[in-house]
CSV table of N, CA, C and O in Angstrom, one decimal:
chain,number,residue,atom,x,y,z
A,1294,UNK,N,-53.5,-48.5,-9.7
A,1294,UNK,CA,-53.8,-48.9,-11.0
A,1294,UNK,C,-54.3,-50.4,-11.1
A,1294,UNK,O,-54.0,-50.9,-10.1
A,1295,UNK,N,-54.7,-51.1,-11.9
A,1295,UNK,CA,-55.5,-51.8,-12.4
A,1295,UNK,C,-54.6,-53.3,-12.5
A,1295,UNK,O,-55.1,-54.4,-12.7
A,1296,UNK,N,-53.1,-52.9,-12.4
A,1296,UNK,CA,-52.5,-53.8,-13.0
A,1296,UNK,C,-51.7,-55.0,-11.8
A,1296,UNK,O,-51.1,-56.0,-12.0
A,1297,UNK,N,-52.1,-54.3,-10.6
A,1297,UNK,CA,-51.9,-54.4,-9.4
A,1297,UNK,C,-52.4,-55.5,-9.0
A,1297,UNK,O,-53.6,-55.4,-8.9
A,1298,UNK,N,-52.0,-56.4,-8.7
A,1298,UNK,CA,-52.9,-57.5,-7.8
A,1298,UNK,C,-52.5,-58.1,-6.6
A,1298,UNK,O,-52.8,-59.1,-6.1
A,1299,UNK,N,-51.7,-57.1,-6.1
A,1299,UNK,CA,-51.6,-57.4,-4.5
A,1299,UNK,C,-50.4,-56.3,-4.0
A,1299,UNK,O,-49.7,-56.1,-5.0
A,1300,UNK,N,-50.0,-55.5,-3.0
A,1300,UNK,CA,-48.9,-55.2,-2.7
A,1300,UNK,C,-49.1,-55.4,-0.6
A,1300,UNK,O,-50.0,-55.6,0.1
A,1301,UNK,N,-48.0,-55.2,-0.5
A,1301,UNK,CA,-47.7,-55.1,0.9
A,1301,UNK,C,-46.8,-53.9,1.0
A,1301,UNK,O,-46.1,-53.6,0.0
A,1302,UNK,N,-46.8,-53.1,2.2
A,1302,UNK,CA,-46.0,-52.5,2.4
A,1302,UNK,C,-45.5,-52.2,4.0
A,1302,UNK,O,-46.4,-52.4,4.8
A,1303,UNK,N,-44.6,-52.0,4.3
A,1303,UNK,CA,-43.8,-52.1,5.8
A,1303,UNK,C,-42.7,-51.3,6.0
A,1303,UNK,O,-42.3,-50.4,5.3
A,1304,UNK,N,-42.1,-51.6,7.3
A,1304,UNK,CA,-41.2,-50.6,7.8
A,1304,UNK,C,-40.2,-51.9,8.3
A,1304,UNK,O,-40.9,-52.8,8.7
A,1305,UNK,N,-39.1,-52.0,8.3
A,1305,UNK,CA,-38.4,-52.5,9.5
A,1305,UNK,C,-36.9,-52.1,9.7
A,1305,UNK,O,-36.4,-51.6,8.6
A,1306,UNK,N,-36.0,-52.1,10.9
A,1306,UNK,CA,-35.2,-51.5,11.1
A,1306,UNK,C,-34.1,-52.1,9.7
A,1306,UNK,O,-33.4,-51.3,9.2
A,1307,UNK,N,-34.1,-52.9,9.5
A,1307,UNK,CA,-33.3,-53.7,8.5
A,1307,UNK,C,-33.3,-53.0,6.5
A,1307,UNK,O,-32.4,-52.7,5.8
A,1308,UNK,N,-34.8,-53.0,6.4
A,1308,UNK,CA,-35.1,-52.8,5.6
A,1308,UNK,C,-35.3,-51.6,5.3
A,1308,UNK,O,-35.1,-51.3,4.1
A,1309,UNK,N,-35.8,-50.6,6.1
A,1309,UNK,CA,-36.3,-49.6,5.8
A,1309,UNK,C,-37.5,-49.3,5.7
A,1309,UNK,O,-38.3,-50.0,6.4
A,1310,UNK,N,-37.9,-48.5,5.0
A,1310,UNK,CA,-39.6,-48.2,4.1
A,1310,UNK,C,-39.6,-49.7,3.0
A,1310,UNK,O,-38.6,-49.9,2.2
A,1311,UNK,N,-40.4,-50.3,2.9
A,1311,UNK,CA,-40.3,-51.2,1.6
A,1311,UNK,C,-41.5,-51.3,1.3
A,1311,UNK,O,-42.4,-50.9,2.1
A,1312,UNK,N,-41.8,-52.0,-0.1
A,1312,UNK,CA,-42.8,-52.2,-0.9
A,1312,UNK,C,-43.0,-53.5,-1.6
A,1312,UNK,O,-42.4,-53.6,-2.6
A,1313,UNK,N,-43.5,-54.3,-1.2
A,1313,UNK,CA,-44.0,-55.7,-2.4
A,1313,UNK,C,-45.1,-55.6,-3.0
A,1313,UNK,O,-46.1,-55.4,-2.4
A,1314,UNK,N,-45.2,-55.7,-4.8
A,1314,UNK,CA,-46.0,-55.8,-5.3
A,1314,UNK,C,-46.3,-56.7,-6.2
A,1314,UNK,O,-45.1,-57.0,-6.6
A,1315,UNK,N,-47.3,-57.6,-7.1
A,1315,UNK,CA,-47.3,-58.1,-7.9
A,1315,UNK,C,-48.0,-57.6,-9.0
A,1315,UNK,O,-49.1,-57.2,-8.6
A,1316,UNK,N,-47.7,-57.4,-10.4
A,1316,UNK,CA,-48.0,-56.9,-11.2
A,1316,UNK,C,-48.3,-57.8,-12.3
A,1316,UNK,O,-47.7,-58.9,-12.5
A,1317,UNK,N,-49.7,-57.2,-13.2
A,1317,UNK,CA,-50.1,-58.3,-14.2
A,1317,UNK,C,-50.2,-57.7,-15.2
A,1317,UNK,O,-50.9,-56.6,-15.3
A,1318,UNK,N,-49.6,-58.1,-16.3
A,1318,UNK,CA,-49.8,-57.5,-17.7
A,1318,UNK,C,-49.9,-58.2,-18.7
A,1318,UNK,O,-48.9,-59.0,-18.7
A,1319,UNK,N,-50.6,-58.4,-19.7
A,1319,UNK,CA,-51.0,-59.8,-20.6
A,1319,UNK,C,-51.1,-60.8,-20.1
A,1319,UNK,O,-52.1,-60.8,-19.5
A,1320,UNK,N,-50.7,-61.6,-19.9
A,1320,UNK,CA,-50.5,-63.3,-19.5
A,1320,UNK,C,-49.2,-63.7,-18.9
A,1320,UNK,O,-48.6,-64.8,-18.9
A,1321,UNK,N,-48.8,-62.2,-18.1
A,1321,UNK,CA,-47.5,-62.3,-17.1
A,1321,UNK,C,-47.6,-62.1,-16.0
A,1321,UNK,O,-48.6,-61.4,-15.8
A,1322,UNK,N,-46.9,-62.2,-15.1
A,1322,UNK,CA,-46.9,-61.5,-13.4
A,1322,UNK,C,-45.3,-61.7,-12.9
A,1322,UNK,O,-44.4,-62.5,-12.9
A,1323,UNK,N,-45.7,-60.1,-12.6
A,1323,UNK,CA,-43.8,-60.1,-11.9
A,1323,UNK,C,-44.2,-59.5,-10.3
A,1323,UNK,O,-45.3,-59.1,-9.9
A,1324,UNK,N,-43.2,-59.5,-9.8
A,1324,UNK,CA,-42.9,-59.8,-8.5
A,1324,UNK,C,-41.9,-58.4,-8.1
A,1324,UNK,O,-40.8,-58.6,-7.6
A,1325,UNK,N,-42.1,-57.0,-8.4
A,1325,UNK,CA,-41.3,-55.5,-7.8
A,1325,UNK,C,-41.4,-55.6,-6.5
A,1325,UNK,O,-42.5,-55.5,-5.9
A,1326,UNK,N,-39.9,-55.9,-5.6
A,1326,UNK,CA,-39.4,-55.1,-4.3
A,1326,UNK,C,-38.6,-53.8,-4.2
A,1326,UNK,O,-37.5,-53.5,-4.8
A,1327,UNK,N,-39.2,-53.2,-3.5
A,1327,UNK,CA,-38.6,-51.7,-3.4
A,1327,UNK,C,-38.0,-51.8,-1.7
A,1327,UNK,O,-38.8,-52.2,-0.8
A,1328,UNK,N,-36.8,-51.5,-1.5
A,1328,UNK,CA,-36.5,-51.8,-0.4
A,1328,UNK,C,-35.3,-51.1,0.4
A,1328,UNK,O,-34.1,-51.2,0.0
A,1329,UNK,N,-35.6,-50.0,1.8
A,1329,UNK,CA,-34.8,-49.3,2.1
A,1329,UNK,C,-34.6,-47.6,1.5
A,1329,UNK,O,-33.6,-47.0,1.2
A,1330,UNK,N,-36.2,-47.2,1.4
A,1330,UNK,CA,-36.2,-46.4,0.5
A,1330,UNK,C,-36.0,-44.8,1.8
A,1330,UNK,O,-36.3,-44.6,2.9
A,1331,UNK,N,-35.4,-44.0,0.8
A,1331,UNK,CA,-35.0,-42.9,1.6
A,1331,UNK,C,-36.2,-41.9,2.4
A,1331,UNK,O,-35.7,-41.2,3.3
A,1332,UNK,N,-37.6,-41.8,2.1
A,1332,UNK,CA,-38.4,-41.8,2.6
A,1332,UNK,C,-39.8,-42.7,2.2
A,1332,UNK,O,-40.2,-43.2,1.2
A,1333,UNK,N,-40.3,-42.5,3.6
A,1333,UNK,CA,-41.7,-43.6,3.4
A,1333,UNK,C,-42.2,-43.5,2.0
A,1333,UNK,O,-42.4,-44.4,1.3
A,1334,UNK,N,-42.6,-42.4,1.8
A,1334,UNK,CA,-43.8,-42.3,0.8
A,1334,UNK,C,-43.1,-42.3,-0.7
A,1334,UNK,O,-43.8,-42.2,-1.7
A,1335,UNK,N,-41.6,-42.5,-0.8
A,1335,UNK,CA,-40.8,-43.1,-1.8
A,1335,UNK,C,-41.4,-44.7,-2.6
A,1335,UNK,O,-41.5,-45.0,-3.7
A,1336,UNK,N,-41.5,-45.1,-1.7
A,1336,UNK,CA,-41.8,-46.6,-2.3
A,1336,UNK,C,-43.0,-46.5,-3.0
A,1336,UNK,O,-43.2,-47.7,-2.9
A,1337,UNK,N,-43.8,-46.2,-3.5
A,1337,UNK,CA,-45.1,-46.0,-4.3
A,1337,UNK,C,-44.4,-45.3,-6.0
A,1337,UNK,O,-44.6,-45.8,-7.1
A,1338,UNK,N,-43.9,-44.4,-5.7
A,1338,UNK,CA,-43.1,-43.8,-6.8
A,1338,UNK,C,-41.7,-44.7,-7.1
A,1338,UNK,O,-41.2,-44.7,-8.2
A,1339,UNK,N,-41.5,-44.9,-6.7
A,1339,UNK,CA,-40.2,-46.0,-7.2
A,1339,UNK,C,-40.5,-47.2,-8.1
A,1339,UNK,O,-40.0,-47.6,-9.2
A,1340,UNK,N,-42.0,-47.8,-7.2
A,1340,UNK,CA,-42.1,-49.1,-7.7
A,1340,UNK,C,-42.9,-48.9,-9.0
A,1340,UNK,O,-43.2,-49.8,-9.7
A,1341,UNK,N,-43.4,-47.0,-9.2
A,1341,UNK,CA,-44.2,-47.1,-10.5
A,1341,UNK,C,-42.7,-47.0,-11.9
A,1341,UNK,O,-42.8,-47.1,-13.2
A,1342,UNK,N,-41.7,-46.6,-11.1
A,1342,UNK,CA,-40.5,-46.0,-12.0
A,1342,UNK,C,-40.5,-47.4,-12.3
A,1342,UNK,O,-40.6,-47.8,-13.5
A,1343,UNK,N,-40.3,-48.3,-11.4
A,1343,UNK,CA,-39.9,-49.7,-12.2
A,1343,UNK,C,-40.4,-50.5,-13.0
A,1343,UNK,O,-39.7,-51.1,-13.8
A,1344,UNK,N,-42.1,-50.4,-12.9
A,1344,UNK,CA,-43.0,-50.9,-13.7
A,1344,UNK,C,-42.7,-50.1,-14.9
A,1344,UNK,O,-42.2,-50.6,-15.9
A,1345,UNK,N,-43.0,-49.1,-14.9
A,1345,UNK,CA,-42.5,-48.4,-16.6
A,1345,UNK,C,-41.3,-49.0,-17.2
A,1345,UNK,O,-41.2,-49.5,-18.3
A,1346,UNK,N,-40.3,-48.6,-16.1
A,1346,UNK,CA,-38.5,-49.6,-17.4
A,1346,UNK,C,-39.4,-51.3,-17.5
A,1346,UNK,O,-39.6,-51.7,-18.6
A,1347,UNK,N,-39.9,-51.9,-16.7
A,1347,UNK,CA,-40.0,-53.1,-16.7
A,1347,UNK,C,-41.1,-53.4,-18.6
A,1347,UNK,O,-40.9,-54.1,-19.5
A,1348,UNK,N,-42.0,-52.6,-18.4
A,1348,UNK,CA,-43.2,-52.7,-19.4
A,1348,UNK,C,-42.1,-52.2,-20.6
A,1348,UNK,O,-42.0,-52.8,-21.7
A,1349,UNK,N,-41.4,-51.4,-20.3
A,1349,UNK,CA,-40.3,-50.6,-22.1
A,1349,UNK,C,-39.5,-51.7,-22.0
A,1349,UNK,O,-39.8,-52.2,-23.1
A,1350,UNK,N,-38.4,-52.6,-21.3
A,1350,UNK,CA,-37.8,-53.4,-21.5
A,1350,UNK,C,-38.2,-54.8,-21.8
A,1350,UNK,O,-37.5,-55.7,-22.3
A,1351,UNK,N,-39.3,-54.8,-21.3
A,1351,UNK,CA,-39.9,-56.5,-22.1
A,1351,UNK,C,-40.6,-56.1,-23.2
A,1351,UNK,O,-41.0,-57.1,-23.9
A,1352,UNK,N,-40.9,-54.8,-23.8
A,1352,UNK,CA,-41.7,-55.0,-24.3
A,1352,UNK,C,-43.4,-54.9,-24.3
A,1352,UNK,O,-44.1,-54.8,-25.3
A,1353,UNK,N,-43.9,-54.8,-22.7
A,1353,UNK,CA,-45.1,-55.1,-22.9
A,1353,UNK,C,-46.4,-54.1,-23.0
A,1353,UNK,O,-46.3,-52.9,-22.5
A,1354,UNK,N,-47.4,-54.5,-23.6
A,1354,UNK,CA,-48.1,-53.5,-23.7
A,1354,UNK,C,-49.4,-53.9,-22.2
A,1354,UNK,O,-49.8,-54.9,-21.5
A,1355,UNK,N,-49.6,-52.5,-22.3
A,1355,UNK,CA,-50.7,-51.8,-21.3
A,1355,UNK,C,-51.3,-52.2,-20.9
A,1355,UNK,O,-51.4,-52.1,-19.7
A,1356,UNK,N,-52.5,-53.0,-21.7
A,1356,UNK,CA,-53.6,-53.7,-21.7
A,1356,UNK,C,-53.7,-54.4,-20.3
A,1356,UNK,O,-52.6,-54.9,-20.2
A,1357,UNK,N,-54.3,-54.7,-19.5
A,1357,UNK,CA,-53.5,-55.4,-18.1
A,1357,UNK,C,-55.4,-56.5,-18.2
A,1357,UNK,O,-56.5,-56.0,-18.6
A,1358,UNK,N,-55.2,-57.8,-17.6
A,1358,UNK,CA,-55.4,-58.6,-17.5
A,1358,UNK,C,-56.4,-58.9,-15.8
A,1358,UNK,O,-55.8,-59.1,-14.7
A,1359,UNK,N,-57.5,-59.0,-16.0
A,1359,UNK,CA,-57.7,-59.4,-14.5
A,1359,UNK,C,-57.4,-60.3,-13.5
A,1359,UNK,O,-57.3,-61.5,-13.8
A,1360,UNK,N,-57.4,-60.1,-12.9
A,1360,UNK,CA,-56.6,-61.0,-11.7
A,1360,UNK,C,-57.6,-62.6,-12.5
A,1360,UNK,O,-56.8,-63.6,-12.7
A,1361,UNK,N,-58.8,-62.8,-12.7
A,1361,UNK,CA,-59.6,-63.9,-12.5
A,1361,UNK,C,-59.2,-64.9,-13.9
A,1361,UNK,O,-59.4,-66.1,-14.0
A,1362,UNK,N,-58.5,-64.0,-14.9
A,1362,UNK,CA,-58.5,-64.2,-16.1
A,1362,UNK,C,-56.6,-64.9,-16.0
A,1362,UNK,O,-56.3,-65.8,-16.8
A,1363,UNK,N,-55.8,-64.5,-15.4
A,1363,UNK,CA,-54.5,-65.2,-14.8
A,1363,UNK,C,-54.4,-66.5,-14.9
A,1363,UNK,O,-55.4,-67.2,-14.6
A,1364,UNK,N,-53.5,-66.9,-15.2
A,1364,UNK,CA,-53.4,-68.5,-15.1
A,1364,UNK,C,-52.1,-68.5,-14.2
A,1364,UNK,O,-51.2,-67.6,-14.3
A,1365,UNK,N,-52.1,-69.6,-13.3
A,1365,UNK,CA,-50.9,-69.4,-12.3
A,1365,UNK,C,-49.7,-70.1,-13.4
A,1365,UNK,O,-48.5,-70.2,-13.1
């Protein structure tokens, strides 16, 4: 999705399956780790479950912002 402006994803004995993403929505960016997840292909669906509570619990709407248009 669109709202995406970077993720990483990995394996390590420690961690497990994990996921780093940064997400942009109006004139915000947050920072979702998913980490130690019970199977690989878990971390994609997790970190979208998070983005949804995250967008209903702040509040924010949809509309998502381009990376170019970001102010750090």
């Amino acid at each position: 999705p669109q709202e995406y402006m970077g993720i990483k994803t990995g394996v390590t004995t420690t961690a497990g399956p994990c996921l780093s993403s940064l997400v942009a929505v109006e004139d915000r960016q947050f920072i979702i780790i998913v980490l130690a997840c019970a199977k690989i292909g878990l971390r994609f669906k997790e970190t979208e479950i998070l983005k949804r509570w995250l967008f209903k619990h702040e509040g924010l709407n949809k509309r998502m912002k381009k990376m170019s248009s970001l102010k750090p």
